[in-house]
Coordinates of C-alpha atoms and ligand atoms in Angstrom, one line a residue:
M157 CA -21.5 -29.7 -15.3
I158 CA -22.5 -26.5 -13.4
S159 CA -21.9 -26.7 -9.7
H160 CA -23.9 -24.5 -7.3
K161 CA -21.9 -25.4 -4.3
F162 CA -21.1 -22.4 -2.1
P163 CA -17.4 -21.8 -1.6
D164 CA -15.7 -22.7 1.7
L165 CA -12.7 -20.7 0.6
T166 CA -12.1 -17.7 -1.6
I167 CA -8.7 -17.0 -3.0
V168 CA -8.1 -13.3 -3.4
V169 CA -5.5 -12.4 -6.0
P170 CA -4.4 -8.8 -6.4
T171 CA -3.1 -8.1 -9.9
F172 CA -1.4 -5.4 -11.8
N173 CA 0.0 -6.5 -15.2
E174 CA -0.2 -10.2 -14.6
R175 CA -2.0 -11.3 -17.7
D176 CA 0.3 -14.2 -18.6
N177 CA 0.1 -15.6 -15.0
V178 CA -3.7 -15.8 -14.8
R179 CA -4.3 -19.1 -16.5
P180 CA -1.2 -20.9 -15.1
L181 CA -2.3 -19.8 -11.6
V182 CA -5.9 -21.0 -11.9
D183 CA -4.6 -24.3 -13.3
L184 CA -2.3 -24.7 -10.3
L185 CA -5.1 -23.9 -7.9
E186 CA -7.4 -26.4 -9.5
T187 CA -4.8 -29.1 -9.0
A188 CA -4.0 -28.0 -5.5
L189 CA -7.5 -27.6 -4.3
A190 CA -9.2 -30.6 -5.8
G191 CA -12.0 -31.7 -3.5
I192 CA -12.4 -28.3 -1.8
A193 CA -15.3 -25.9 -2.7
W194 CA -13.4 -22.7 -3.6
D195 CA -13.6 -19.7 -5.9
V196 CA -11.0 -17.1 -6.9
V197 CA -11.4 -13.4 -7.3
F198 CA -8.7 -11.4 -9.1
V199 CA -8.7 -7.7 -8.0
D200 CA -7.2 -5.8 -11.0
D201 CA -6.4 -2.1 -11.1
D202 CA -7.2 -1.7 -14.8
S203 CA -3.8 -3.2 -15.8
P204 CA -2.7 -1.9 -19.2
D205 CA -1.7 -5.4 -20.3
G206 CA -5.4 -6.5 -20.2
T207 CA -5.2 -8.8 -17.1
A208 CA -8.9 -8.1 -16.3
K209 CA -10.0 -9.0 -19.8
E210 CA -8.1 -12.2 -19.5
V211 CA -9.8 -13.1 -16.2
R212 CA -13.2 -12.3 -17.7
A213 CA -12.5 -14.6 -20.6
L214 CA -11.4 -17.4 -18.2
G215 CA -14.5 -16.7 -16.0
R216 CA -16.7 -17.6 -19.0
E217 CA -15.0 -21.0 -19.1
K218 CA -14.8 -21.5 -15.3
S219 CA -17.7 -20.2 -13.1
F220 CA -15.5 -20.1 -10.0
V221 CA -13.3 -17.4 -11.5
R222 CA -14.2 -13.7 -11.3
V223 CA -12.7 -10.3 -11.4
I224 CA -13.1 -7.0 -9.6
H225 CA -12.0 -4.5 -12.2
R226 CA -11.1 -1.2 -10.4
I227 CA -10.7 2.0 -12.4
G228 CA -8.8 5.1 -11.4
R229 CA -7.4 3.4 -8.3
R230 CA -4.1 1.7 -7.4
G231 CA -2.8 -0.1 -4.4
L232 CA -2.1 -3.6 -3.2
S233 CA -3.6 -3.3 0.3
G234 CA -6.8 -1.7 -0.9
A235 CA -7.1 -4.3 -3.6
C236 CA -6.8 -7.1 -1.0
I237 CA -9.4 -5.5 1.2
E238 CA -11.9 -5.2 -1.6
G239 CA -11.3 -8.7 -2.7
I240 CA -11.9 -10.1 0.8
L241 CA -15.0 -8.0 1.3
S242 CA -16.4 -9.4 -2.0
S243 CA -16.3 -13.0 -0.8
I244 CA -19.2 -15.0 0.6
A245 CA -16.9 -17.7 2.0
P246 CA -16.1 -18.1 5.7
I247 CA -12.4 -18.3 5.0
V248 CA -10.4 -16.2 2.6
A249 CA -6.8 -16.5 1.4
V250 CA -4.7 -13.7 -0.2
M251 CA -1.9 -14.7 -2.5
D252 CA 0.1 -13.0 -5.2
G253 CA -0.9 -13.5 -8.9
D254 CA 2.7 -14.1 -10.1
L255 CA 3.1 -17.7 -9.1
Q256 CA 5.7 -16.8 -6.4
H257 CA 3.4 -18.2 -3.7
D258 CA 3.3 -21.9 -3.3
E259 CA -0.4 -22.8 -3.8
T260 CA 0.1 -26.3 -2.5
K261 CA 0.3 -24.8 1.0
L262 CA -3.3 -23.7 0.8
V263 CA -4.6 -27.1 1.8
E264 CA -2.5 -27.1 5.0
M265 CA -3.6 -23.6 5.8
L266 CA -7.3 -24.4 5.4
A267 CA -7.0 -27.5 7.4
A268 CA -5.4 -25.6 10.3
L269 CA -8.3 -23.1 10.3
K270 CA -10.9 -25.8 10.1
A271 CA -9.3 -27.9 12.9
D272 CA -9.2 -25.0 15.3
P273 CA -12.2 -22.7 15.5
E274 CA -10.2 -20.3 17.8
L275 CA -7.6 -19.7 15.1
D276 CA -8.0 -16.4 13.3
L277 CA -5.1 -16.4 10.8
V278 CA -2.6 -18.6 9.1
I279 CA 0.5 -17.0 7.7
A280 CA 2.6 -18.6 5.0
S281 CA 6.1 -17.7 6.3
R282 CA 9.5 -17.7 4.7
N283 CA 11.1 -17.4 8.1
V284 CA 10.2 -20.5 10.0
S285 CA 12.1 -23.7 9.6
G286 CA 11.4 -25.3 6.2
G287 CA 10.5 -21.9 4.6
S288 CA 12.8 -19.5 2.8
S289 CA 12.9 -16.6 0.4
G290 CA 14.5 -19.0 -2.1
T291 CA 15.8 -17.3 -5.2
G292 CA 12.6 -15.2 -5.3
L293 CA 14.2 -12.1 -3.9
S294 CA 17.5 -10.4 -4.7
S295 CA 20.0 -10.1 -1.9
M296 CA 19.3 -6.4 -1.6
R297 CA 15.5 -7.0 -1.3
K298 CA 16.1 -9.9 1.1
W299 CA 18.0 -7.5 3.3
G300 CA 15.3 -4.8 3.1
S301 CA 12.7 -7.4 3.9
D302 CA 14.6 -8.6 7.0
V303 CA 15.1 -5.0 8.2
A304 CA 11.4 -4.3 7.7
T305 CA 10.4 -7.5 9.5
S306 CA 12.5 -6.7 12.6
M307 CA 11.1 -3.1 12.6
A308 CA 7.6 -4.3 12.4
R309 CA 8.1 -6.9 15.1
K310 CA 9.7 -4.4 17.5
M311 CA 7.6 -1.3 16.8
L312 CA 4.3 -2.9 16.3
K313 CA 4.8 -5.7 18.8
I314 CA 4.2 -8.4 16.3
T315 CA 5.3 -11.9 17.2
A316 CA 4.7 -13.6 13.8
T317 CA 8.0 -14.4 12.0
D318 CA 7.0 -13.1 8.6
P319 CA 4.6 -10.0 8.9
M320 CA 5.8 -8.9 5.4
S321 CA 4.4 -12.0 3.8
G322 CA 1.7 -11.4 1.1
F323 CA 0.4 -14.9 1.5
F324 CA -2.0 -15.7 4.3
M325 CA -5.5 -17.1 5.1
V326 CA -7.9 -15.4 7.4
R327 CA -11.3 -16.2 9.0
R328 CA -13.7 -13.7 7.5
E329 CA -15.3 -12.9 10.9
S330 CA -11.9 -12.0 12.3
F331 CA -11.1 -9.9 9.3
N332 CA -14.4 -8.0 9.7
S333 CA -13.4 -7.1 13.3
V334 CA -10.3 -5.2 12.1
V335 CA -11.2 -4.0 8.6
L336 CA -12.4 -0.5 9.6
N337 CA -9.0 0.0 11.1
L338 CA -6.9 -0.9 8.1
Q339 CA -4.9 1.4 5.8
Q340 CA -5.9 1.1 2.1
Q341 CA -2.7 2.6 1.0
G342 CA 0.5 0.6 1.0
F343 CA 1.8 -2.9 0.3
K344 CA 1.8 -4.6 3.7
I345 CA -1.7 -5.5 4.6
L346 CA -0.6 -8.4 6.8
A347 CA 1.5 -6.3 9.1
D348 CA -1.3 -3.8 9.3
M349 CA -3.8 -6.5 10.2
L350 CA -1.6 -8.0 12.8
S351 CA -1.1 -4.6 14.3
A352 CA -4.8 -3.7 14.2
S353 CA -5.7 -7.0 16.0
A354 CA -3.3 -5.8 18.8
G355 CA -2.2 -9.3 19.8
R356 CA -5.7 -10.6 20.3
W357 CA -5.6 -12.9 17.3
K358 CA -4.5 -16.5 17.5
T359 CA -2.2 -17.1 14.6
H360 CA -0.4 -20.1 13.1
E361 CA 2.4 -20.2 10.6
V362 CA 3.2 -22.7 7.8
A363 CA 6.5 -22.7 6.0
F364 CA 6.8 -21.9 2.3
T365 CA 9.5 -21.1 -0.2
F366 CA 9.2 -18.0 -2.2
R367 CA 9.4 -18.9 -5.9
E368 CA 11.0 -16.9 -8.6
R369 CA 8.8 -14.8 -10.8
Q370 CA 8.3 -16.3 -14.3
H371 CA 6.3 -13.6 -16.2
G372 CA 6.1 -9.8 -15.7
E373 CA 7.9 -7.8 -13.1
S374 CA 7.7 -6.8 -9.5
K375 CA 5.8 -3.6 -8.6
M376 CA 7.8 -3.1 -5.4
D377 CA 9.6 0.3 -5.6
S378 CA 11.1 2.9 -3.3
A379 CA 7.6 4.3 -2.7
V380 CA 6.7 1.0 -1.0
T381 CA 9.5 1.6 1.5
F382 CA 8.2 5.0 2.4
E383 CA 4.6 3.7 2.6
F384 CA 5.8 1.0 5.0
L385 CA 7.7 3.5 7.2
S386 CA 4.5 5.7 7.2
L387 CA 2.5 2.6 8.2
L388 CA 4.7 2.2 11.2
A389 CA 4.2 5.9 12.1
V390 CA 0.4 5.5 11.6
R391 CA 0.3 2.5 14.0
M392 CA 2.6 4.2 16.5
T393 CA 0.2 7.1 16.7
G394 CA -2.8 4.8 17.3
G395 CA -4.1 5.1 13.8
V396 CA -5.3 8.7 14.1
V397 CA -3.6 9.8 11.0
S398 CA -3.4 8.2 7.5
I399 CA -0.4 7.0 5.5
R400 CA -1.1 9.8 3.1
F401 CA -1.0 12.4 5.7
I402 CA 2.4 11.2 7.0
L403 CA 3.8 11.1 3.5
F404 CA 2.5 14.6 2.8
M405 CA 4.2 15.9 6.0
L406 CA 7.5 14.2 5.2
V407 CA 7.5 15.7 1.7
G408 CA 6.7 19.1 3.4
L409 CA 9.8 18.7 5.5
S410 CA 11.9 17.9 2.4
G411 CA 10.5 21.1 0.9
L412 CA 11.8 23.1 3.9
A413 CA 15.3 21.7 3.3
V414 CA 15.0 22.6 -0.4
N415 CA 13.8 26.1 0.4
L416 CA 16.8 26.7 2.7
I417 CA 19.4 25.2 0.3
V418 CA 18.1 27.2 -2.7
L419 CA 17.9 30.4 -0.7
R420 CA 21.5 30.0 0.4
F421 CA 22.6 29.2 -3.1
V422 CA 20.8 32.1 -4.8
L423 CA 21.9 34.6 -2.1
G424 CA 25.5 33.6 -3.1
F425 CA 24.9 35.2 -6.5
L426 CA 22.5 38.0 -5.4
P427 CA 23.6 38.9 -1.9
D428 CA 21.5 42.0 -1.7
Q429 CA 18.3 40.5 -3.2
F430 CA 16.8 38.6 -0.2
A431 CA 13.1 38.9 -1.3
L432 CA 13.9 37.7 -4.8
S433 CA 16.1 34.9 -3.6
Q434 CA 13.4 33.7 -1.1
T435 CA 10.8 33.8 -3.9
V436 CA 12.9 31.6 -6.1
A437 CA 13.5 29.3 -3.2
V438 CA 9.8 29.0 -2.3
V439 CA 8.7 28.3 -5.9
T440 CA 11.4 25.7 -6.2
A441 CA 10.3 24.0 -3.0
M442 CA 6.7 24.1 -4.1
T443 CA 7.7 22.4 -7.3
T444 CA 9.8 19.7 -5.7
N445 CA 6.9 19.1 -3.2
F446 CA 4.5 18.8 -6.0
I447 CA 6.7 16.3 -7.9
L448 CA 7.3 14.2 -4.7
N449 CA 3.7 14.2 -3.6
N450 CA 2.7 13.2 -7.1
A451 CA 5.1 10.3 -7.2
L452 CA 4.7 9.2 -3.6
T453 CA 1.9 10.6 -1.5
Y454 CA -0.6 10.4 -4.5
K455 CA 1.1 7.5 -6.4
D456 CA -2.3 5.9 -6.7
R457 CA -3.7 9.0 -8.6
S458 CA -0.5 10.5 -10.0
L459 CA -1.0 13.1 -12.7
H460 CA 0.7 12.9 -16.1
G461 CA 1.0 15.1 -19.2
A462 CA -1.3 18.1 -19.3
A463 CA -2.9 17.1 -16.0
F464 CA 0.5 17.2 -14.5
L465 CA 0.9 20.9 -15.5
R466 CA -2.6 21.8 -14.4
G467 CA -2.0 20.1 -11.1
L468 CA 1.3 22.0 -10.6
L469 CA -0.5 25.3 -11.2
S470 CA -3.3 24.4 -8.8
F471 CA -0.7 23.3 -6.2
Y472 CA 1.0 26.7 -6.5
G473 CA -2.4 28.3 -5.8
V474 CA -3.2 26.0 -2.9
C475 CA 0.2 26.6 -1.3
S476 CA 0.0 30.3 -1.7
V477 CA -3.2 30.4 0.3
G478 CA -1.4 28.1 2.8
A479 CA 1.4 30.5 3.1
V480 CA -1.0 33.4 3.8
A481 CA -2.7 31.2 6.5
N482 CA 0.7 30.3 7.9
I483 CA 1.7 34.0 8.2
G484 CA -1.7 35.1 9.5
V485 CA -1.8 32.4 12.2
A486 CA 1.8 32.8 13.3
T487 CA 1.4 36.6 13.5
A488 CA -1.7 36.3 15.6
I489 CA -0.1 33.8 18.0
F490 CA 3.0 35.9 18.3
A491 CA 0.9 39.0 19.3
V492 CA -0.4 37.0 22.2
V493 CA 2.6 34.7 23.1
P494 CA 5.8 36.4 21.9
N495 CA 7.6 33.1 21.4
W496 CA 8.9 33.0 17.8
A497 CA 9.5 29.2 17.7
L498 CA 6.0 28.4 18.9
A499 CA 4.3 31.0 16.7
G500 CA 6.4 29.9 13.7
F501 CA 5.7 26.2 14.3
V502 CA 2.0 26.5 14.7
G503 CA 1.8 28.8 11.7
A504 CA 3.8 26.3 9.6
F505 CA 1.6 23.4 10.8
I506 CA -1.7 25.1 10.0
G507 CA -0.3 26.1 6.6
A508 CA 0.7 22.5 5.9
L509 CA -2.7 21.2 7.1
W510 CA -4.4 23.5 4.8
N511 CA -2.1 22.4 1.9
F512 CA -2.9 18.8 2.7
V513 CA -6.7 19.2 2.8
A514 CA -6.9 21.6 -0.1
S515 CA -4.6 19.8 -2.5
S516 CA -6.4 16.5 -1.9
L517 CA -9.6 18.2 -2.9
V518 CA -8.3 20.3 -5.8
T519 CA -4.9 19.0 -7.1
W520 CA -5.4 15.3 -6.6
K521 CA -9.1 15.0 -6.4
S522 CA -10.2 11.4 -7.0
Ligands
LIG247 N1 -4.6 -4.7 -7.7 C1 -3.3 -4.4 -7.5 N2 -2.9 -3.1 -7.4 N3 -2.4 -5.4 -7.4 C2 -1.1 -5.1 -7.2 C3 -0.6 -3.7 -7.1 C4 -1.6 -2.7 -7.2 O1 -1.3 -1.5 -7.1 N4 0.7 -3.8 -6.9 C5 1.1 -5.1 -7.0 N5 0.0 -5.9 -7.2 C6 -0.1 -7.3 -7.3 C7 0.9 -7.9 -8.3 O2 0.4 -8.0 -9.6 C8 1.2 -9.3 -7.7 O3 0.1 -10.2 -8.0 C9 1.1 -9.0 -6.2 O4 0.3 -7.8 -6.0 C10 2.5 -8.8 -5.5 O5 3.2 -7.8 -6.2 P1 4.7 -8.0 -6.7 O6 5.0 -6.8 -7.4 O7 4.9 -9.3 -7.3 O8 5.4 -7.9 -5.3 P2 6.7 -8.6 -4.8 O9 6.9 -10.0 -5.4 O10 7.8 -7.6 -5.1 O11 6.5 -8.7 -3.3 C11 5.8 -9.8 -2.7 O12 6.6 -10.3 -1.7 C12 6.8 -9.5 -0.6 C13 7.6 -10.2 0.4 O13 8.9 -9.8 0.2 C14 4.4 -9.4 -2.1 O14 3.7 -10.6 -1.8 C15 4.5 -8.5 -0.9 O15 3.2 -8.3 -0.3 C16 5.5 -9.2 0.0 O16 5.6 -8.3 1.1
LIG248 MN1 5.9 -11.0 -6.8

C-alpha cells in the first residue's frame, strides 16, 4: 500500500562508505518508529563503496527512503545541514549511519519535542546518568572526546553535557534561525549549533549508550581535531572568519617555522650563500604548506595524482605573487612608520591573505 502521509519526523543520516549499514539501519528504524509518520534521507558524499546506489535501490522498495547524492564535496557538518534543509517535516533528527546510535531513543526524543512546544533541541547524550560511550570508542578517543567536551563547554559557554554527540533531534523552525551562522566544514555540527544559538535554546538530554561499529570504519582522523580547534576559534571571534581561513593561517605559521629551520640547516652547509639558502627554505616551506593545506584545509577537495602536481605549481605561482605583495606592502609601511615589526607583520598578513584568496580560486577551485 502506498501511503501519502506527510512525515512528522525526518531522520537525516550522513554517510560515507556505509553501504552494508543502510538496510540494517532502515530495518531498525522501521521497528523503532512503528506508528510514527517518518522518512529518512541519507546524505552521501559519493562514497566509493556505492552507498548512494544501495539507498536508491532501497528507495524503490520503500518510498520513505531517499538519498541526497553529493558529488565533489566532503564533510559531515555540511551533509547534515543539507539533509535537514531537504526535509518537509517539522522535526528532524540527525544520526550516524553506522548503527552506533541507539535508534530506540528516537521515540523518547520525539515525545519530548511534541510535549513541550518551547523545546528547541533534544540531545542524545553519553554523559548523563544512564548513558555512556560503551565500547564504541577506544580509550584514546574517549579521552579526546572528554577534552573536546570540556573545551567546548568552557570556551563556547555550552551547558549541554555532550556537545560532541552526533545524535540529536531539532525543531526545524529553530534550526532555520541558526542555519545561516553554521560552519559547513567540520565534524561537530551540534557544538556549532549550540554556540550559534547563544544560550537562547531550550534543550533536553536523553541518555544513550554508544554502540560498537559493526561494518566499515570511522572517518574520524587528526584533521577532525584541527577542524574542531578551528571551530572554537571561529566561535570565539564571533564567526567573522571561517574554519578554512583559520586552518590556512595555522598552516602558514607552520610554514614560517619550516622556513627558519631549513634556512638554519642549509646555512650550516653553505655559510656564505644566504640568498640560495633562503630560496631553498622558501620553496620547502611553500611545498609543506601546499601538502598540509591539501590534506587539512582543503581536505574536502584535496588534489591527487596529476592534479596534485598541477596544484603544487599553481600554489608556487600564487605564493610568489603573495611574497611580492608582502614585500611591497611592508616596504611602503616602513617608509611611513619606521617600525620593522609592524611593517613586517602587516606585510606578512597581506601576503597570507592574498595566498588564501588566490589559492582558493586557483589551486583548490571547487
Ligand atoms: N556525507 C558524509 N560526508 N558523511 C560522513 C562524512 C563525510 O565527509 N564523514 C563521516 N560521515 C558519516 C559516516 O558515514 C557516519 O555515518 C557518520 O558520519 C559518523 O561518522 P563516523 O566516522 O562513524 O564517526 P565516529 O563514530 O568516529 O564519530 C561519531 O561519534 C562522535 C562522538 O564521539 C560521530 O557521531 C561524531 O559526530 C561524534 O562526535
Ligand atoms: Mn561511527
